[in-house]
Short mmCIF file of C-alpha atoms in Angstrom, two decimals:
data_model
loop_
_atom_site.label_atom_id
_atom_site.label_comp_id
_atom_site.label_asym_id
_atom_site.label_seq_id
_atom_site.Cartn_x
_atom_site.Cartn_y
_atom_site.Cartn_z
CA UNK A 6 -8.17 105.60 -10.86
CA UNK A 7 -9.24 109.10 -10.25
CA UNK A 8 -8.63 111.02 -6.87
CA UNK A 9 -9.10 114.64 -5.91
CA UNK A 10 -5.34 115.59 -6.48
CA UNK A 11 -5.18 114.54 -10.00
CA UNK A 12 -5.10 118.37 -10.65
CA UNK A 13 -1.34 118.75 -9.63
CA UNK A 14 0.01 119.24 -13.36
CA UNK A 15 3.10 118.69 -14.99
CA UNK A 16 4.60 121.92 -13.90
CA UNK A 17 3.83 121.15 -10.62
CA UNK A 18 6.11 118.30 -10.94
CA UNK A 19 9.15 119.97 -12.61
CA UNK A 20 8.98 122.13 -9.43
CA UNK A 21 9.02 119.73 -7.04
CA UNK A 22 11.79 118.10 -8.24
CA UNK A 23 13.88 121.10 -8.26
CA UNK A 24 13.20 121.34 -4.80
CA UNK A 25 13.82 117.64 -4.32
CA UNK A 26 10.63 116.50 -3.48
CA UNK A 27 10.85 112.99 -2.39
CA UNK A 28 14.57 112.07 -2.70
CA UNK A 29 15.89 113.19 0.41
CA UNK A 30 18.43 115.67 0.26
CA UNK A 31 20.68 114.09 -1.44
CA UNK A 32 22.44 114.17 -5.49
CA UNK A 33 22.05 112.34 -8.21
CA UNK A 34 24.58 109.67 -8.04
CA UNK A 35 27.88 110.00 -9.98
CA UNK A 36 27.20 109.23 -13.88
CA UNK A 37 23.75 108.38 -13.29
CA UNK A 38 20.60 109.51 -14.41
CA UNK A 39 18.61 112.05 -13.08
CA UNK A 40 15.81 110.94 -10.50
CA UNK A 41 17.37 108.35 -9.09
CA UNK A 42 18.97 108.65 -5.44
CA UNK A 43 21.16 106.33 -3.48
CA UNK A 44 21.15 104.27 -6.39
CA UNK A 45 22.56 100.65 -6.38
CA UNK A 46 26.32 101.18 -5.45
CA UNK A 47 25.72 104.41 -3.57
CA UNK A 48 26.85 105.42 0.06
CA UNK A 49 26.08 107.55 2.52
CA UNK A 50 29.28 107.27 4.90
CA UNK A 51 31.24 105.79 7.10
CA UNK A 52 28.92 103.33 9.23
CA UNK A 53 29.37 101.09 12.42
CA UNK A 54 33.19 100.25 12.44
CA UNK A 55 33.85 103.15 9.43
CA UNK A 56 32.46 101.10 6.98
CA UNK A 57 30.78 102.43 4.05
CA UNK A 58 26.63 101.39 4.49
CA UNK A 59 24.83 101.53 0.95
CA UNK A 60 21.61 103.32 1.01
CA UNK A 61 18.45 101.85 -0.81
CA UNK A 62 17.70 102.94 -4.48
CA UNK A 63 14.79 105.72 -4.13
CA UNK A 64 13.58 108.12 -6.48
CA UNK A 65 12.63 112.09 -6.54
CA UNK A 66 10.20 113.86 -8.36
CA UNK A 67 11.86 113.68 -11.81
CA UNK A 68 12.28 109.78 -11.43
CA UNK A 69 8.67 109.14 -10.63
CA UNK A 70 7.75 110.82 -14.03
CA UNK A 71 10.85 109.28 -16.00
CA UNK A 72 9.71 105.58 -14.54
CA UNK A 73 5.82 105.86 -15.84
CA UNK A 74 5.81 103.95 -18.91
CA UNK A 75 5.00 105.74 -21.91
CA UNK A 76 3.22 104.63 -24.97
CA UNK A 77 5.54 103.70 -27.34
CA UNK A 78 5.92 100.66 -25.56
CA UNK A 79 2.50 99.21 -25.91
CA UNK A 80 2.79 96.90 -29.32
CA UNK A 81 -0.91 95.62 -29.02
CA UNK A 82 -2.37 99.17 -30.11
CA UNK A 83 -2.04 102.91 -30.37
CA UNK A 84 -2.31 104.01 -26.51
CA UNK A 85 -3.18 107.95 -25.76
CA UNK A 86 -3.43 109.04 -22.10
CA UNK A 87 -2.87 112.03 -20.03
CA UNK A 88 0.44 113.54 -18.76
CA UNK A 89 1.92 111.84 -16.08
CA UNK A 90 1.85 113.38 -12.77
CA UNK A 91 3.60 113.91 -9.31
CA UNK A 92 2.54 114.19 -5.86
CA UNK A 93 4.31 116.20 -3.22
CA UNK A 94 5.08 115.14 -0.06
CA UNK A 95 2.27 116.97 1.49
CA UNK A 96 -0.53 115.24 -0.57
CA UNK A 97 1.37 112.04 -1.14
CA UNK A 98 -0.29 110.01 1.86
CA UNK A 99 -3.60 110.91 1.02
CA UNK A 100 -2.99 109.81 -2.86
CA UNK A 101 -1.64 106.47 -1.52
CA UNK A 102 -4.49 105.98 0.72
CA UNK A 103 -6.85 106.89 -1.91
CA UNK A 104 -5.33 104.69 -4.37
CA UNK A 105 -4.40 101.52 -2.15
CA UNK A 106 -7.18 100.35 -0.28
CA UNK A 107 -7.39 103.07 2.23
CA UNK A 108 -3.96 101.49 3.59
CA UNK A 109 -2.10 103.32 6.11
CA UNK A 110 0.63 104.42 3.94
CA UNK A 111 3.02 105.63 6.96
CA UNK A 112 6.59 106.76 5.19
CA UNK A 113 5.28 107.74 2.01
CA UNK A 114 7.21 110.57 0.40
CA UNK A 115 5.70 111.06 -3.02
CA UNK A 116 3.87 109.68 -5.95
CA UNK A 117 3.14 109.52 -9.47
CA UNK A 118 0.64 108.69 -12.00
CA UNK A 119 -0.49 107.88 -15.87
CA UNK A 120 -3.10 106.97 -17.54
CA UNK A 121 -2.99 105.01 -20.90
CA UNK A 122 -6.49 104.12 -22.55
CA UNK A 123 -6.41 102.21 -26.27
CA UNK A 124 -7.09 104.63 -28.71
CA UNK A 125 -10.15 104.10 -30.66
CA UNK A 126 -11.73 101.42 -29.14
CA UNK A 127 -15.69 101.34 -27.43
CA UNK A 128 -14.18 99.55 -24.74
CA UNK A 129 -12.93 100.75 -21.26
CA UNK A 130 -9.20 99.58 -21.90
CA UNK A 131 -7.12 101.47 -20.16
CA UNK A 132 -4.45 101.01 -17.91
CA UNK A 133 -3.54 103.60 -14.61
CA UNK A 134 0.27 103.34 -13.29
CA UNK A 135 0.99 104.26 -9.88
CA UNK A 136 4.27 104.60 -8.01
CA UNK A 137 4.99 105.52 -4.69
CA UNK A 138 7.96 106.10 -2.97
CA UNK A 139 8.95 105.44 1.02
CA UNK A 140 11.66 106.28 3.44
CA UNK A 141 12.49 102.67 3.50
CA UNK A 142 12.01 99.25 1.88
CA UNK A 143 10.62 98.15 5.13
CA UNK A 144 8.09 101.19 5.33
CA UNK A 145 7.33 99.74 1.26
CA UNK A 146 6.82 96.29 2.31
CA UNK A 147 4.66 97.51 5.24
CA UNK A 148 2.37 99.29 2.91
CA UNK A 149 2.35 96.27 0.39
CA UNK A 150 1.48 93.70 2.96
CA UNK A 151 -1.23 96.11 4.11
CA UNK A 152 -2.84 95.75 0.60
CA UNK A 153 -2.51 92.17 0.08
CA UNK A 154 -4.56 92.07 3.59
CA UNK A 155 -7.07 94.28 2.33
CA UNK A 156 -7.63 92.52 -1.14
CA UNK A 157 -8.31 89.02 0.40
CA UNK A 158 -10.89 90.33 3.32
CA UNK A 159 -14.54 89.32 2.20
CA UNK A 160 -16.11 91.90 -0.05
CA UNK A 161 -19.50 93.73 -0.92
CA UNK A 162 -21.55 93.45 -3.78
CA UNK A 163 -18.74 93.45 -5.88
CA UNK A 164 -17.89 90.56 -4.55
CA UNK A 165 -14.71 88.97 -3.59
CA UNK A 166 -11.41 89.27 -5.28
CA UNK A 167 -9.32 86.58 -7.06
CA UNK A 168 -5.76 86.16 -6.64
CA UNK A 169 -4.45 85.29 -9.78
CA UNK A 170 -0.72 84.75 -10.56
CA UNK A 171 1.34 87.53 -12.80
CA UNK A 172 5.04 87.43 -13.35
CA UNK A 173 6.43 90.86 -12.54
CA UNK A 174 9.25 90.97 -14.44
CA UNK A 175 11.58 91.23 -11.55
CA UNK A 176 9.86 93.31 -8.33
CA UNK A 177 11.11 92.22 -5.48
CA UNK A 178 7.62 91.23 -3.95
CA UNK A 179 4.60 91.41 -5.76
CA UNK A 180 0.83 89.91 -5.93
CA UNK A 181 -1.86 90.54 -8.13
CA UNK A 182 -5.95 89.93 -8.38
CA UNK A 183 -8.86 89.85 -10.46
CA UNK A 184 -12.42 90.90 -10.58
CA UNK A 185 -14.67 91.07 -13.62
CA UNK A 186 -12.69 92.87 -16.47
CA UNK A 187 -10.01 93.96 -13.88
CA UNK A 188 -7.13 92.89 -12.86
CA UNK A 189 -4.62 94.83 -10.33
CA UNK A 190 -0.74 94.33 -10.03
CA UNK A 191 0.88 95.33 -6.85
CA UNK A 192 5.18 95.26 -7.20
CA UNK A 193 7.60 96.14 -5.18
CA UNK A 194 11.14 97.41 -5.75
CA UNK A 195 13.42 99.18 -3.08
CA UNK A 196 11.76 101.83 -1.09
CA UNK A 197 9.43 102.30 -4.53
CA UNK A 198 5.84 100.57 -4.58
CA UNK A 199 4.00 100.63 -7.80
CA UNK A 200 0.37 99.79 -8.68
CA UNK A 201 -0.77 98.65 -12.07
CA UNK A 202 -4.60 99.02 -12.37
CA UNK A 203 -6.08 97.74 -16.21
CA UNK A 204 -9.30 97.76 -17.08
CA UNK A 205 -10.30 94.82 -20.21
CA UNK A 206 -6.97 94.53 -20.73
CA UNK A 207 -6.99 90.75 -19.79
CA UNK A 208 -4.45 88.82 -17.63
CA UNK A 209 -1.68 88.66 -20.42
CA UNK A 210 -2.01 92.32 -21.35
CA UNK A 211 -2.16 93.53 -17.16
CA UNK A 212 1.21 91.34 -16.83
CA UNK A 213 2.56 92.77 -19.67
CA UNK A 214 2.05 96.52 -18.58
CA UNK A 215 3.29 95.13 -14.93
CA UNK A 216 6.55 94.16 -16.27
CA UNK A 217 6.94 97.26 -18.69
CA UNK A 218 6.43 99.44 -15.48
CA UNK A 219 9.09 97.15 -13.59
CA UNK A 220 11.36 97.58 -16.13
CA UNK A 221 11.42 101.16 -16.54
CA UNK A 222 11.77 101.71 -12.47
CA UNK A 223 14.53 99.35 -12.39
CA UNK A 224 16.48 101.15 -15.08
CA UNK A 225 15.49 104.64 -13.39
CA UNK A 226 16.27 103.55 -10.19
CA UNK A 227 19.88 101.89 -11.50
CA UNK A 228 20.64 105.35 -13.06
CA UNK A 229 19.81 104.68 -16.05
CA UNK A 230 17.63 106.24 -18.83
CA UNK A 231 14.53 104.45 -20.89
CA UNK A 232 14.60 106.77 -23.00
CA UNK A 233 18.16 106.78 -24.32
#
């Protein structure tokens, strides 16, 4: 899906996560990868009663790039696309908003995106992979709910959508739907939301790109690298 700040390039990106955009202000956790903050483990102090509270995994600009999927992990076809993206924090509610239903997307701190279309073919498949990430899973869930709202309210011409059951892979809430030739996934994991959007790519293929997106947050956000 298109929106007015696809133009924020790559280099945009590499900035932003120097300066941090979207992870706080913290590190990268101790022998973990870049990008991913508070990661599963981490702490941020002494809590209530001096105990040590972990925070939830998040990710900053160079994690929302590392967890787009990349081609290489398509086996049903050669898939070419555009380089991925980020959004900084000043233009990352509008890109949510744009890109999930108009949704108030309160807590947002960044974004990313990707396209991958199949190279060669008439057709229009291609997939677009969103992530967002929020201040807090309950900000995330908020935001995700919000969708799920909007997709089962009665629609126009287009008609209404289906919801249609997709195995994730492992988000820790998800739902997706159908219309026509598309079919949108909608996961959850930590304060992270992502969006899978495929166009003819069919239910198996659209739960198939879900769960390679799911997989490569999970890693990023664990500290680790798919690309090792």
């Amino acid at each position: 899906m298109r929106t007015g700040v696809r133009g924020i390039v790559v280099a945009a990106a590499m900035v932003a996560a120097l300066a941090g955009c979207g992870g706080g202000g913290g590190t990268d956790p101790a022998g973990g990868a870049a990008g991913a903050t508070g990661a599963p483990g981490a702490t941020d102090g002494a809590g209530a009663g001096g105990k040590e509270q972990s925070q939830p995994a998040s990710l900053d600009a160079t994690g929302l790039l590392k967890a787009l999927p990349v081609s290489a992990e398509f086996t049903d076809g050669t898939y070419t696309g555009g380089d991925p993206e980020v959004v900084p924090e000043a233009d990352a509610a509008k890109f949510c908003a744009d890109n999930l239903e108009g949704v108030d997307c309160a807590g947002v701190k960044s974004g990313s995106i990707k396209d991958l279309v199949l190279a060669g073919n008439s057709s229009d498949d291609q997939a677009t992979f969103t992530l967002y990430t929020f201040g807090t899973e309950a900000e995330a869930t908020a935001v995700l709910k919000a969708v799920e709202k909007k997709r089962q309210a009665p629609r126009g011409e287009g008609g209404p959508f289906t919801p249609v059951k997709v195995e994730s892979g492992g988000a820790d809430e998800s739902f997706a739907v159908e219309r026509d030739d598309y079919v949108g996934v909608y996961m959850r994991v930590g304060t992270v939301v992502s969006y899978v959007s495929t166009g003819d790519f069919g239910r198996e293929r659209a739960e198939r790109a879900a769960q390679v997106q799911i997989g490569r947050l999970k890693l990023v956000l664990g500290g680790g690298d798919p690309d090792a």
